[in-house]
Amino acid sequence: MSIAAETKSQVAEIGEKYKYGFVTDIEMDMAPKGLSEDTVRFISAKKGEPEWMLEWRLGAFRRWLTMKEPDWARVHYPKIDYQNSYYYAAPKNTPLKQSLDEVDPKLLETYKKLGIPLHEQMALAGVAVDAVFDSVSVATTFKDKLNEAGVIFCPISEAIRDYPDLVKQYLGMVVPVTDNFFATLNSAVFSDGTFVYVPKGVRCPMELSTYFRINASETGQFERTLIIADEGSFVSYLEGCTAPKRDENQLHAAVVELVTLDNAEIKYSTVQNWYPGDENGLGGIFNFVTKRGDCRGKKSKISWTQVETGSAITWKYPSCILRGDESVGEFYSIAIANNYQQADTGTKMIHLGANTRSRIISKGISAGKAQNTYRGLVSVYGKAKNARNYTQCDSLLIGGDCGAHTVPYIESRNSTARIEHEATTSKIAEDQLFYCLQRGIPQDEAVSLIVNGFCREVLQQLPMEFAVEAQKLVGISLEGSVG
Amino acid sequence: MLDIKNLHVAVGGKEILKGLTLSIQPGQVHAIMGPNGSGKSTLSYVLAGRAGYDITGGSITYNGEDLTALKPEERAAKGVFLAMQYPVEIPGVTTMTFLKTALNSQRRARGEADLDAIGVLKLVRAKAKTLNVSEDMLKRPLNVGFSGGEKKRLEILQMSVFEPKLAVLDETDSGLDIDALRVVAEGVNALRDPSRAMLVITHYQRLLDYIVPDRIHVLAGGRIVAEGGKELALELEAKGYEHIIKVPA
């Protein structure tokens, strides 16, 4: 039985409920199971990479062998057997496509089920899509318009070949190869991802969007994203994903690096909807992500917005290094954990420059038997005079078996810094629900309405294209959570 | 329209309503008066279907249907509306969003098409004007930071938007000054309709100066102990509840 057919029957056995739980039957080009230097070489060769890139990967791999998996997060999961996983899977025979017509119709069908009609919708919405199917980018649209503006938006594998100087200069600059266990693993085996460069003074003419999707059984997904906003430029990047249903836990360890030079701004929005596992906590994605932005230039700004509804385990702290004077970092987060999901997420705001400002708005929602932790660090260094931070952490509990935890770390080495922290924990009150019901709003919709209200400040930060989808997702992920 | 027969209701194992019988015809406005703890609010919650109010005996028939078999949201879609004594706050959900969600939920349950955002906006704005509900209130999160008077006006606005068949007003007069009371009462009176029944629950006779009922029931100890026309309210006001309760009419 082929792997695809096997998972297909598994999916059928597990049953429905997860809307995006289907598997596309496309032959996979797999790396041998397990992780060794050979695996790294295999991946690098598959991507047709130059020697320097292979060396970079091998350096990371050797480093990784000496590292220990971190255990400080409030998440519990069975030990991951890194030798029992595949590290590369690509749809077969996919030289870069010139147009969507060349794309496997089955693949396009998959996107359609996900509600991503590449053909029409993207044109209408003015969104360029670098669609990642498993590990290889298959179709890229809107290249011309972006070319005109001088914006580079391409698979990172392509950037390694075509823009080696930019990649060499910035790759691993924000998240060093040695940064942490999962980031180092990613550096060794990343399969593909997205590269964006916005030149000086350019306002990117459209929202950039990538859809990630895991579609091969037991294949870790290691995305690598690098976005550089040169002086005075602006770009808004949307990342969203849904994954098919599985009963094997799947490892996902992405690395995202953002760099803003003087007066540049990056707005990075994520809707994360990986398969969270079933009602009994079986299956689901392990999501260990390292996302970090470097506000390198003066008056530059990086804004993270995330809606995290999926994954069995979420380990994720999109952070900002506020290096440039007067730079601004923002983190807006909604983390929803239902059933047996565990989320440990938050941010780090590292104030290095003078007059730097940061703002953290975190909304955690726990239901079922889920555990939801906000973990954040605000650190003001000695030279960061007049640094400002405002942090607001709100937790909402649905039912009596879930947990919400807030772990804020605050360090200040400058007496002129001003740091504010507010935290609340609340429950959906019975009288709120009754009020909605009495006005004719059914229970699941009432929960969705109340939770969306709770998350409003964050949802407002999302670009329009995502806001509607995110609101629906909030409702869907909490369906049936109230008795 | 509404027939309550020998209704017994317990809350947390304690019997609150002990054989209440009441009948309302379309077009009528009935008032329920009674001292604190007599079971007035319990009656309103039972009609709306709130969880935790256990019917231990008797029946409630609404338009020929067993009302108790319906979920709260089904009752709402079928025209049962409860203006609450303490309207709840829902942070982050604007009043307009709430009204639109509720209205379309009811419409969907009745098999009607959704009203689009502009349609809802027009409808709500027109009704809001007459009730002195400002545009600003519609944009603010539902009931958050509203004054007592604003909350009650908003309840009446919802009643006028949903156009229920049976409206239960639970102590709508509580916490209102005389001007606010007048606005609310005018709003209620404007909704009097030959096809609509109203049940006005109040502790004080004051409200009934403005909303003149067809019939008054006095509730005490979980039962109706006195019934009469509007003059009964004046008698209550003059002599107090104790007199009536001791000497049932």
XYZ file of C-alpha atoms in Angstrom:
732
model
C 0.000 0.000 0.000
C 1.420 3.378 -0.904
C 1.813 5.911 1.846
C -0.850 8.124 0.393
C -3.326 5.275 0.144
C -2.501 4.190 3.659
C -3.159 7.592 5.143
C -6.294 7.824 3.089
C -7.678 4.723 4.757
C -6.504 5.983 8.125
C -8.376 9.179 7.551
C -11.488 7.268 6.625
C -11.223 5.273 9.839
C -10.745 8.262 12.051
C -13.872 9.822 10.714
C -14.866 13.332 9.994
C -15.075 16.565 11.934
C -11.850 18.202 10.759
C -12.981 20.154 7.758
C -9.667 20.012 5.969
C -8.966 16.374 6.721
C -8.361 14.930 3.305
C -5.288 13.645 1.539
C -4.274 14.267 -2.017
C -3.039 11.227 -3.874
C 0.144 12.446 -5.491
C 3.305 10.391 -5.772
C 5.931 11.591 -3.379
C 9.606 11.935 -3.923
C 10.909 11.100 -0.472
C 14.217 11.343 1.237
C 15.078 8.111 3.064
C 13.673 7.937 6.571
C 15.834 9.335 9.323
C 18.275 12.135 9.852
C 21.995 12.049 9.042
C 24.513 14.034 7.041
C 23.309 12.018 4.073
C 19.784 13.329 4.572
C 21.116 16.873 4.608
C 23.149 16.213 1.459
C 20.112 14.605 -0.197
C 17.961 17.651 0.464
C 20.644 20.074 -0.667
C 21.228 18.063 -3.848
C 17.482 17.848 -4.538
C 17.312 21.600 -4.373
C 20.339 21.965 -6.618
C 22.057 24.114 -4.027
C 25.504 25.667 -4.256
C 28.298 24.317 -2.095
C 28.173 27.179 0.454
C 24.572 26.371 1.244
C 25.344 22.706 1.801
C 28.181 23.657 4.125
C 25.843 25.971 6.024
C 23.357 23.130 6.447
C 26.004 20.635 7.496
C 27.345 23.109 10.034
C 23.863 23.398 11.472
C 23.395 19.638 11.493
C 26.652 19.020 13.375
C 25.695 21.673 15.866
C 22.238 20.140 16.270
C 23.755 16.778 17.196
C 25.262 18.428 20.282
C 22.034 20.129 21.383
C 19.265 19.065 23.724
C 15.577 19.418 23.045
C 14.264 22.202 25.308
C 11.852 21.186 28.063
C 11.032 24.449 29.789
C 7.717 25.069 28.038
C 4.455 24.023 29.660
C 3.772 21.357 27.053
C 3.899 17.595 27.357
C 4.289 15.202 24.471
C 5.825 11.811 23.821
C 9.499 11.902 22.931
C 10.027 12.635 19.264
C 12.028 9.998 17.421
C 13.897 12.128 14.912
C 15.176 9.030 13.124
C 11.651 7.807 12.490
C 10.637 10.703 10.276
C 11.029 11.743 6.685
C 12.719 15.082 6.116
C 11.943 15.679 2.521
C 8.940 15.041 0.337
C 8.202 16.728 -2.939
C 5.536 16.245 -5.542
C 7.323 14.332 -8.309
C 8.645 15.915 -11.458
C 8.079 19.511 -10.653
C 10.399 21.808 -12.490
C 9.263 25.393 -11.888
C 5.997 26.123 -13.601
C 5.530 29.122 -15.789
C 1.793 29.253 -15.291
C -0.941 27.585 -13.272
C -2.020 25.594 -16.322
C 1.048 23.457 -15.855
C 0.163 22.590 -12.289
C -1.173 19.130 -11.487
C -4.975 19.451 -11.561
C -5.155 17.287 -8.435
C -3.054 19.796 -6.592
C -5.284 22.623 -7.701
C -8.239 20.561 -6.539
C -6.648 20.348 -3.102
C -6.375 24.102 -2.951
C -9.972 24.406 -4.001
C -11.077 22.235 -1.082
C -9.095 24.542 1.128
C -10.972 27.454 -0.310
C -7.989 28.851 -2.164
C -9.093 29.280 -5.761
C -5.727 30.368 -7.127
C -7.090 31.157 -10.557
C -9.746 33.743 -9.881
C -9.773 34.704 -6.239
C -6.190 35.843 -6.047
C -6.561 38.029 -9.093
C -9.658 39.609 -7.601
C -8.153 40.037 -4.183
C -4.893 41.362 -5.549
C -2.932 38.831 -3.538
C 0.173 37.169 -4.893
C 0.472 33.577 -3.775
C 3.558 31.534 -3.393
C 1.812 28.249 -2.835
C 3.794 25.688 -0.900
C 2.633 22.140 -1.344
C 4.582 20.049 1.088
C 8.093 21.142 0.520
C 8.323 22.537 -2.943
C 6.841 25.719 -4.252
C 4.731 24.931 -7.252
C 3.106 28.025 -8.500
C 3.837 31.677 -8.131
C 1.551 34.372 -9.380
C 1.717 38.100 -9.820
C 5.395 38.003 -10.500
C 5.174 40.676 -13.153
C 3.518 43.270 -11.006
C 6.017 42.693 -8.243
C 8.908 42.745 -10.700
C 7.779 46.143 -11.842
C 8.021 47.417 -8.277
C 11.362 45.679 -7.872
C 10.017 43.422 -5.140
C 11.553 39.976 -5.005
C 9.020 37.360 -3.872
C 10.048 33.798 -4.557
C 10.708 30.377 -3.040
C 13.798 30.563 -0.879
C 15.375 27.734 -2.897
C 15.170 29.994 -5.924
C 16.593 32.939 -3.997
C 19.583 30.824 -2.955
C 20.363 30.330 -6.651
C 19.379 33.736 -8.021
C 20.172 36.147 -5.178
C 23.005 34.434 -3.296
C 24.470 37.689 -2.003
C 21.253 38.798 -0.315
C 20.670 35.347 1.115
C 24.254 35.011 2.357
C 24.049 38.420 3.984
C 20.785 37.895 5.844
C 20.083 34.159 6.278
C 20.693 33.238 9.893
C 21.384 36.825 10.861
C 18.265 37.205 12.980
C 17.909 33.589 14.036
C 21.476 32.279 14.157
C 22.165 28.685 13.183
C 22.962 28.029 16.831
C 19.842 29.727 18.187
C 17.846 26.834 19.563
C 17.290 23.122 19.043
C 14.411 23.477 16.600
C 15.846 26.432 14.689
C 19.112 24.590 14.279
C 17.274 21.513 13.040
C 15.434 23.703 10.580
C 18.709 25.224 9.373
C 19.998 21.742 8.570
C 16.986 20.337 6.786
C 14.716 23.187 5.694
C 13.051 22.147 2.494
C 11.717 25.382 1.152
C 9.979 28.560 2.103
C 9.649 32.116 1.035
C 12.057 34.910 0.307
C 10.983 38.529 0.097
C 13.092 41.594 -0.576
C 11.472 45.022 -0.794
C 13.865 47.634 -2.164
C 14.433 51.125 -0.781
C 11.416 53.366 -0.670
C 9.062 50.796 -2.172
C 5.644 50.177 -0.766
C 4.841 46.633 -1.826
C 1.858 46.984 -4.188
C -0.041 44.023 -2.725
C -0.397 41.827 0.319
C 1.940 38.868 0.012
C 0.537 35.542 0.986
C 1.751 32.012 1.336
C -0.257 28.954 2.093
C 1.541 26.172 3.822
C 0.251 22.673 3.831
C 1.498 19.401 5.096
C 0.475 16.533 2.922
C 2.796 13.587 3.362
C 2.544 11.111 6.206
C 5.362 11.273 8.746
C 7.062 14.108 6.939
C 8.382 16.889 9.056
C 7.773 20.268 7.587
C 10.643 22.701 7.832
C 9.811 26.000 6.271
C 12.266 28.822 6.071
C 11.150 32.376 5.504
C 13.313 35.457 5.098
C 11.849 38.902 4.563
C 13.992 41.986 4.145
C 12.486 45.475 4.025
C 15.089 47.947 2.830
C 15.087 51.613 3.908
C 11.744 53.323 3.822
C 9.877 50.323 2.428
C 6.698 48.588 3.550
C 5.356 45.099 3.116
C 2.416 43.183 4.534
C 2.820 39.429 4.519
C 0.090 36.901 5.230
C 0.741 33.323 6.198
C -2.056 30.833 6.595
C -2.312 27.118 6.765
C -4.542 24.110 7.147
C -3.327 20.539 7.273
C -4.970 17.226 6.414
C -5.974 14.863 9.151
C -3.445 12.368 10.523
C -3.173 10.097 13.501
C 0.629 10.282 13.500
C 2.051 13.304 15.213
C 3.839 15.480 12.770
C 6.715 17.747 13.532
C 6.712 21.233 12.168
C 9.672 23.463 12.906
C 9.676 26.620 10.867
C 12.015 29.564 11.058
C 10.957 33.043 10.037
C 13.426 35.925 9.933
C 12.436 39.530 9.339
C 14.763 42.486 8.876
C 13.746 46.140 8.669
C 16.236 48.851 7.811
C 15.742 52.587 8.516
C 12.094 53.698 8.380
C 10.958 50.357 6.992
C 7.962 48.388 8.180
C 6.946 44.745 8.002
C 3.499 43.595 8.980
C 3.443 39.823 9.360
C 0.095 38.111 9.901
C -0.487 34.430 10.532
C -3.549 32.260 10.735
C -2.409 28.869 11.947
C -4.857 26.016 11.631
C -2.776 22.854 11.603
C -4.620 19.711 12.550
C -5.036 19.925 16.355
C -5.628 16.235 17.031
C -8.984 14.652 17.764
C -11.259 15.037 20.794
C -9.193 12.482 22.692
C -5.876 14.157 22.008
C -4.833 11.654 19.345
C -2.689 12.993 16.544
C -2.175 16.582 15.629
C 0.761 18.688 14.592
C 3.703 19.552 16.840
C 4.456 23.119 15.971
C 7.841 24.372 17.161
C 8.421 27.658 15.467
C 11.101 30.306 15.752
C 9.971 33.685 14.454
C 12.029 36.755 15.022
C 12.270 40.224 13.584
C 15.211 42.574 13.720
C 14.285 46.258 13.711
C 17.768 47.066 12.550
C 17.107 50.548 11.271
C 16.014 53.778 12.932
C 12.256 54.294 13.199
C 11.600 50.908 11.710
C 8.672 48.780 12.731
C 7.766 45.117 12.889
C 4.274 44.004 13.726
C 3.358 40.370 14.362
C -0.269 39.338 14.366
C -1.123 35.705 14.919
C -4.281 33.662 15.215
C -3.285 30.264 16.536
C -6.152 27.789 16.548
C -4.512 24.575 15.419
C -1.740 22.114 16.325
C -1.629 19.656 19.200
C 1.434 21.457 20.560
C 2.288 25.063 19.864
C 5.691 26.394 20.880
C 6.062 29.799 19.351
C 7.360 33.222 20.365
C 7.434 35.738 17.514
C 9.832 38.373 18.782
C 11.295 41.755 17.983
C 14.814 42.993 18.503
C 14.423 46.756 18.729
C 17.921 47.719 17.723
C 17.295 50.947 15.801
C 16.514 54.072 17.803
C 12.796 54.841 17.902
C 11.952 51.477 16.409
C 8.609 49.869 17.220
C 7.682 46.254 17.865
C 4.158 44.906 18.122
C 2.731 41.506 18.959
C -0.975 40.818 18.643
C -1.965 37.270 19.420
C -5.003 35.063 19.689
C -4.267 31.557 20.885
C -7.131 29.105 21.103
C -6.646 25.709 22.683
C -9.504 23.210 22.789
C -9.803 19.507 23.713
C -6.253 18.311 24.544
C -4.358 21.055 22.734
C -1.395 22.666 24.463
C -0.189 26.110 23.544
C 2.844 27.842 24.978
C 3.179 31.065 23.082
C 4.101 34.686 23.536
C 6.779 37.084 22.478
C 10.084 38.678 23.317
C 10.593 42.411 22.993
C 14.267 43.237 23.280
C 14.780 46.977 23.640
C 18.311 47.915 22.599
C 17.857 51.351 21.011
C 16.750 54.630 22.571
C 13.079 55.609 22.518
C 12.040 52.173 21.346
C 8.461 51.174 21.903
C 6.681 47.846 22.063
C 3.119 46.748 22.476
C 1.891 43.259 23.358
C -1.761 42.280 23.213
C -2.331 38.612 23.937
C -5.701 36.870 24.042
C -5.653 33.270 25.188
C -8.762 31.108 25.024
C -8.847 27.695 26.665
C -11.598 25.116 26.367
C -12.004 21.396 26.926
C -8.942 19.992 28.691
C -6.531 22.362 26.996
C -3.619 24.207 28.561
C -2.793 27.663 27.277
C 0.288 29.562 28.403
C 1.370 33.078 27.608
C 5.126 33.366 28.014
C 6.674 36.718 27.319
C 9.852 38.650 27.894
C 10.244 42.407 27.883
C 13.902 43.289 28.215
C 15.250 46.836 28.314
C 18.989 47.179 27.872
C 21.171 49.923 29.350
C 21.256 52.121 26.273
C 17.528 51.937 25.623
C 16.627 55.155 27.355
C 12.942 56.083 27.422
C 11.962 52.636 26.208
C 8.266 51.972 26.515
C 6.325 48.759 26.718
C 2.671 48.078 27.175
C 1.563 44.501 27.730
C -1.960 43.222 28.046
C -2.629 39.529 28.581
C -6.217 38.384 28.737
C -7.293 34.810 29.270
C -10.732 33.398 28.701
C -11.754 30.034 30.105
C -14.560 27.920 28.726
C -15.522 25.103 31.084
C -13.813 23.920 34.234
C -11.175 21.445 32.981
C -8.866 23.767 31.064
C -6.022 25.960 32.202
C -4.643 29.417 31.478
C -1.178 30.463 32.584
C 0.588 33.779 32.237
C 4.355 33.894 32.591
C 5.647 37.398 31.962
C 9.350 38.114 32.398
C 10.370 41.743 32.724
C 13.991 42.926 32.836
C 15.015 46.562 32.892
C 18.531 47.923 33.008
C 17.532 51.492 32.317
C 15.761 53.624 34.904
C 14.024 55.772 32.286
C 12.127 52.789 30.896
C 8.413 52.537 31.418
C 6.877 49.099 31.364
C 3.213 48.392 31.914
C 1.680 44.979 32.324
C -1.993 44.173 32.652
C -3.508 40.746 32.894
C -7.036 39.433 33.281
C -8.637 36.021 33.440
C -12.335 35.574 32.839
C -14.915 32.954 32.026
C -17.751 33.008 29.571
C -20.562 33.723 31.977
C -23.764 31.725 31.967
C -25.784 34.936 31.877
C -23.946 36.100 28.757
C -24.768 32.844 27.015
C -28.383 32.924 28.148
C -28.726 36.495 26.929
C -27.532 35.472 23.458
C -29.748 32.388 23.388
C -32.752 34.435 24.425
C -32.135 36.731 21.466
C -32.184 33.709 19.151
C -28.440 33.099 18.783
C -27.657 29.344 18.966
C -25.064 28.208 21.493
C -22.056 27.631 19.210
C -22.662 30.934 17.502
C -23.035 32.651 20.846
C -19.666 31.285 21.995
C -18.123 32.404 18.724
C -19.635 35.860 19.096
C -18.441 36.293 22.676
C -14.956 34.969 21.922
C -14.664 37.122 18.812
C -15.592 40.088 20.973
C -12.913 39.082 23.473
C -10.358 38.960 20.623
C -11.524 42.071 18.854
C -8.423 44.196 19.401
C -6.302 41.538 17.746
C -8.694 40.662 14.920
C -8.752 44.342 14.000
C -5.035 44.123 13.261
C -5.521 41.526 10.543
C -5.733 42.528 6.901
C -9.274 42.309 5.542
C -8.553 39.142 3.552
C -7.767 37.327 6.769
C -10.102 38.967 9.236
C -13.212 37.221 7.963
C -11.523 33.826 7.704
C -10.042 34.246 11.163
C -13.381 35.112 12.717
C -14.905 31.977 11.227
C -11.969 29.927 12.411
C -12.417 31.195 15.971
C -15.982 29.913 15.892
C -15.151 26.593 14.223
C -12.343 25.752 16.614
C -14.589 26.160 19.643
C -17.647 24.339 18.296
C -19.287 22.206 20.963
C -16.983 23.515 23.683
C -19.896 24.522 25.894
C -21.861 21.644 27.339
C -51.659 32.740 22.866
C -50.012 31.844 26.145
C -51.563 29.325 28.513
C -49.837 28.508 31.756
C -51.530 25.815 33.783
C -50.728 24.839 37.338
C -47.032 25.546 36.791
C -44.551 24.304 39.384
C -40.930 25.347 39.077
C -37.961 24.529 41.271
C -34.571 26.190 41.338
C -31.786 24.174 42.909
C -34.370 21.811 44.385
C -36.334 24.609 45.996
C -39.860 25.146 44.717
C -40.425 28.760 43.664
C -43.576 28.613 41.559
C -46.273 26.532 43.203
C -49.147 26.094 40.812
C -49.311 29.221 38.709
C -52.093 29.561 36.167
C -52.256 32.381 33.672
C -53.637 32.967 30.193
C -52.960 35.807 27.763
C -54.675 36.517 24.452
C -53.078 38.284 21.458
C -53.371 42.061 21.691
C -53.504 42.012 25.482
C -51.130 43.513 27.957
C -51.029 41.769 31.315
C -49.147 42.931 34.362
C -47.672 40.724 37.042
C -47.118 42.452 40.333
C -45.765 41.059 43.495
C -43.403 41.542 46.360
C -39.721 40.589 46.184
C -39.164 36.846 46.202
C -42.640 36.026 44.963
C -41.327 34.297 41.837
C -41.732 37.060 39.255
C -38.293 36.726 37.683
C -38.479 32.942 37.882
C -41.595 33.101 35.755
C -39.854 35.250 33.158
C -36.827 32.921 32.993
C -39.004 29.830 32.706
C -40.851 31.373 29.793
C -37.525 32.157 28.105
C -36.136 28.674 28.845
C -33.153 29.479 31.030
C -31.170 26.471 32.253
C -31.469 25.656 35.948
C -35.196 26.359 36.198
C -36.783 22.940 36.510
C -40.426 22.489 35.693
C -41.749 19.975 38.205
C -45.399 20.186 37.222
C -47.980 21.862 35.027
C -47.722 23.090 31.461
C -46.929 26.093 29.295
C -48.652 26.227 25.934
C -47.661 28.873 23.416
C -49.700 29.136 20.231
C -50.851 25.570 20.758
C -47.302 24.270 21.188
C -45.579 22.926 24.300
C -43.204 25.822 24.971
C -41.107 23.827 27.418
C -40.008 21.438 24.661
C -38.244 24.255 22.825
C -34.700 25.490 23.321
C -34.327 29.142 24.338
C -33.149 30.176 20.857
C -36.059 28.318 19.254
C -38.471 30.196 21.490
C -36.861 33.471 20.438
C -37.236 32.579 16.766
C -40.891 31.786 17.403
C -41.450 35.219 18.862
C -40.762 34.971 22.595
C -38.819 37.972 23.842
C -37.634 38.719 27.352
C -36.549 42.238 28.213
C -34.212 41.547 31.081
C -33.990 43.214 34.419
C -30.196 43.155 34.238
C -29.067 43.213 30.590
C -25.595 41.673 30.363
C -22.452 43.208 28.946
C -20.619 41.543 26.073
C -17.216 43.209 25.688
C -15.871 43.681 22.174
C -19.185 42.928 20.446
C -20.755 46.113 19.163
C -24.448 46.600 19.744
C -25.015 46.704 15.985
C -23.152 43.430 15.435
C -25.151 41.812 18.200
C -28.456 43.014 16.763
C -27.518 41.812 13.285
C -26.384 38.395 14.544
C -29.508 37.934 16.643
C -31.926 39.154 13.982
C -30.439 36.929 11.302
C -30.275 33.920 13.644
C -34.001 34.294 14.236
C -34.702 34.778 10.545
C -32.654 31.716 9.613
C -34.474 29.600 12.193
C -37.735 30.657 10.569
C -36.417 29.791 7.106
C -36.151 33.431 6.059
C -33.196 34.932 4.211
C -30.574 36.941 6.065
C -30.869 40.698 6.038
C -27.639 42.202 4.740
C -25.595 44.663 6.780
C -27.137 47.693 5.114
C -30.663 46.367 5.564
C -30.067 45.792 9.275
C -28.455 49.188 9.648
C -31.421 50.955 8.090
C -33.936 49.030 10.152
C -32.112 49.559 13.439
C -31.408 53.239 12.825
C -35.024 54.008 12.089
C -36.173 52.290 15.296
C -33.327 53.708 17.365
C -34.356 57.254 16.606
C -37.768 56.971 18.225
C -36.253 55.412 21.349
C -33.556 58.017 21.731
C -30.816 55.413 21.216
C -27.832 57.262 19.798
C -25.662 56.187 16.892
C -22.805 56.096 19.364
C -24.564 53.490 21.525
C -24.970 51.254 18.490
C -21.227 51.384 17.860
C -20.223 50.675 21.441
C -19.822 47.143 22.806
C -23.143 45.741 23.946
C -24.199 47.285 27.271
C -20.580 47.939 28.271
C -20.479 51.167 30.243
C -24.141 51.884 29.470
C -26.181 53.648 32.133
C -29.204 51.893 33.594
C -31.488 53.942 31.382
C -29.431 53.211 28.252
C -29.519 49.489 28.932
C -33.302 49.469 29.303
C -33.808 51.591 26.196
C -31.641 49.121 24.314
C -33.817 46.237 25.513
C -36.870 47.995 24.124
C -34.998 48.741 20.902
C -34.275 45.038 20.509
C -37.917 44.260 21.140
C -38.887 46.681 18.429
C -36.314 45.246 15.988
C -37.262 41.585 16.614
C -41.025 42.260 16.651
C -41.864 39.404 18.997
C -45.317 37.872 19.415
C -44.954 37.492 23.157
C -42.914 40.089 24.990
C -42.065 39.628 28.654
C -40.723 42.733 30.365
C -38.991 41.872 33.616
C -38.856 44.915 35.911
C -38.073 47.167 32.999
C -38.801 50.131 35.262
C -36.179 49.286 37.864
C -33.352 51.778 38.051
C -35.066 54.320 35.792
C -35.770 57.949 36.593
C -39.100 59.367 35.551
C -37.909 60.703 32.178
C -36.265 57.430 31.211
C -39.350 55.585 32.380
C -41.489 57.695 30.078
C -39.277 57.016 27.049
C -39.299 53.290 27.730
C -43.058 53.222 28.311
C -43.707 55.121 25.111
C -41.548 52.629 23.277
C -43.527 49.755 24.737
C -46.860 51.396 23.986
C -45.817 51.951 20.383
C -45.383 48.181 20.123
C -48.862 47.366 21.354
C -50.472 45.478 18.549
C -53.546 43.306 18.064
C -51.285 40.350 17.224
C -48.852 40.841 20.086
C -49.189 39.869 23.738
C -47.187 41.476 26.512
C -46.461 40.449 30.054
C -45.192 43.329 32.149
C -43.546 42.287 35.385
C -43.118 45.003 37.965
C -42.812 45.632 41.630
C -44.303 49.103 41.529
C -47.539 50.520 40.295
C -45.651 53.512 38.810
C -44.896 51.810 35.466
C -48.566 50.971 35.005
C -49.412 54.688 34.918
C -47.648 54.686 31.578
C -48.282 51.187 30.327
C -51.927 50.578 31.112
C -52.558 46.833 31.334
C -55.714 44.981 30.382
C -55.329 42.748 33.375
C -53.281 42.603 36.541
C -52.189 39.462 38.395
C -50.704 39.577 41.837
C -48.051 36.931 42.404
C -47.172 35.932 45.927
C -45.586 32.777 47.286
C -45.406 31.261 43.827
C -49.092 31.567 43.051
C -51.452 34.139 41.588
C -53.310 35.393 44.638
C -55.319 38.187 43.115
C -56.447 39.290 39.688
C -58.275 42.302 38.372
C -58.367 45.265 36.035
C -56.058 48.252 36.145
C -57.732 49.533 39.298
C -56.126 46.660 41.193
C -52.784 48.397 40.819
C -54.105 51.486 42.560
C -55.508 49.382 45.385
C -52.119 47.735 45.783
C -50.435 51.093 45.830
C -52.820 52.367 48.491
C -53.000 49.311 50.743
C -49.757 47.439 50.059
C -49.145 43.816 49.111
C -49.794 42.421 52.546
C -53.395 43.437 52.518
C -54.084 41.778 49.163
C -52.133 38.667 49.947
C -53.976 38.120 53.200
C -57.405 38.823 51.725
C -57.492 37.341 48.243
C -60.024 39.055 46.010
